[in-house]
Amino acid sequence: MKATVQKCVRSPRHSKEALNRLNQAIQQLKTEVSSAQSQPREPEKAKDVEALRDVASSGAKGKLAWLEAALQRAKQEMARQLREYQELMIVKLGLDFEIATYRRLLEGEEQRLCLGLGAGSAGK
């Protein structure tokens, strides 16, 4: 159970790092798209530049869409892991409570037995 809890604690941390990397890649692609769209055009190479810009822009937009989808999947995975972690913590708290209850019962039984033995040896 400890290993599962540790795995669940580590997983959101890794997911968060992945989300940060994806956000950085998205920002970089947005910058590339905006710079490709705002570059000045030369009259003699306008068609070539336009074609290259369109290809670069569509490629960047496709990659951006893919990264945004990956970001969404990572967020969903992180939310799922958080729910699992919370469920495990609820189970752990229940088990801790149960252990504490049995410990109190055992201590009470030990005290009862010790009192019983003490009374028996005094009578001899």
PDB file of C-alpha atoms in Angstrom, residues 4 12 18 20 25 32 37 39 42-43 49 52 57 66-67 75 94-95 107 113:
ATOM      1  CA  THR A   4       1.019   2.580  -4.248  1.00  0.00           C
ATOM      2  CA  PRO A  12       1.164  14.059 -10.220  1.00  0.00           C
ATOM      3  CA  ALA A  18       5.025  17.346 -18.368  1.00  0.00           C
ATOM      4  CA  ASN A  20       4.829  22.714 -17.896  1.00  0.00           C
ATOM      5  CA  ALA A  25       6.060  24.178 -26.363  1.00  0.00           C
ATOM      6  CA  GLU A  32       6.439  30.924 -34.334  1.00  0.00           C
ATOM      7  CA  GLN A  37       2.287  35.583 -40.179  1.00  0.00           C
ATOM      8  CA  GLN A  39       7.012  38.804 -41.558  1.00  0.00           C
ATOM      9  CA  GLU A  42       9.237  40.933 -50.773  1.00  0.00           C
ATOM     10  CA  PRO A  43       7.460  41.597 -54.092  1.00  0.00           C
ATOM     11  CA  VAL A  49       7.366  33.149 -49.238  1.00  0.00           C
ATOM     12  CA  LEU A  52       6.467  28.557 -47.185  1.00  0.00           C
ATOM     13  CA  SER A  57       1.878  28.007 -40.273  1.00  0.00           C
ATOM     14  CA  TRP A  66      -1.632  18.084 -30.930  1.00  0.00           C
ATOM     15  CA  LEU A  67       0.165  19.642 -27.957  1.00  0.00           C
ATOM     16  CA  LYS A  75      -4.646  17.241 -17.077  1.00  0.00           C
ATOM     17  CA  GLY A  94      -9.849   4.100   7.941  1.00  0.00           C
ATOM     18  CA  LEU A  95      -7.104   1.543   8.485  1.00  0.00           C
ATOM     19  CA  GLU A 107      -3.901  -2.561  25.777  1.00  0.00           C
ATOM     20  CA  LEU A 113      -4.795  -9.809  32.344  1.00  0.00           C
TER      21      LEU A 113
END
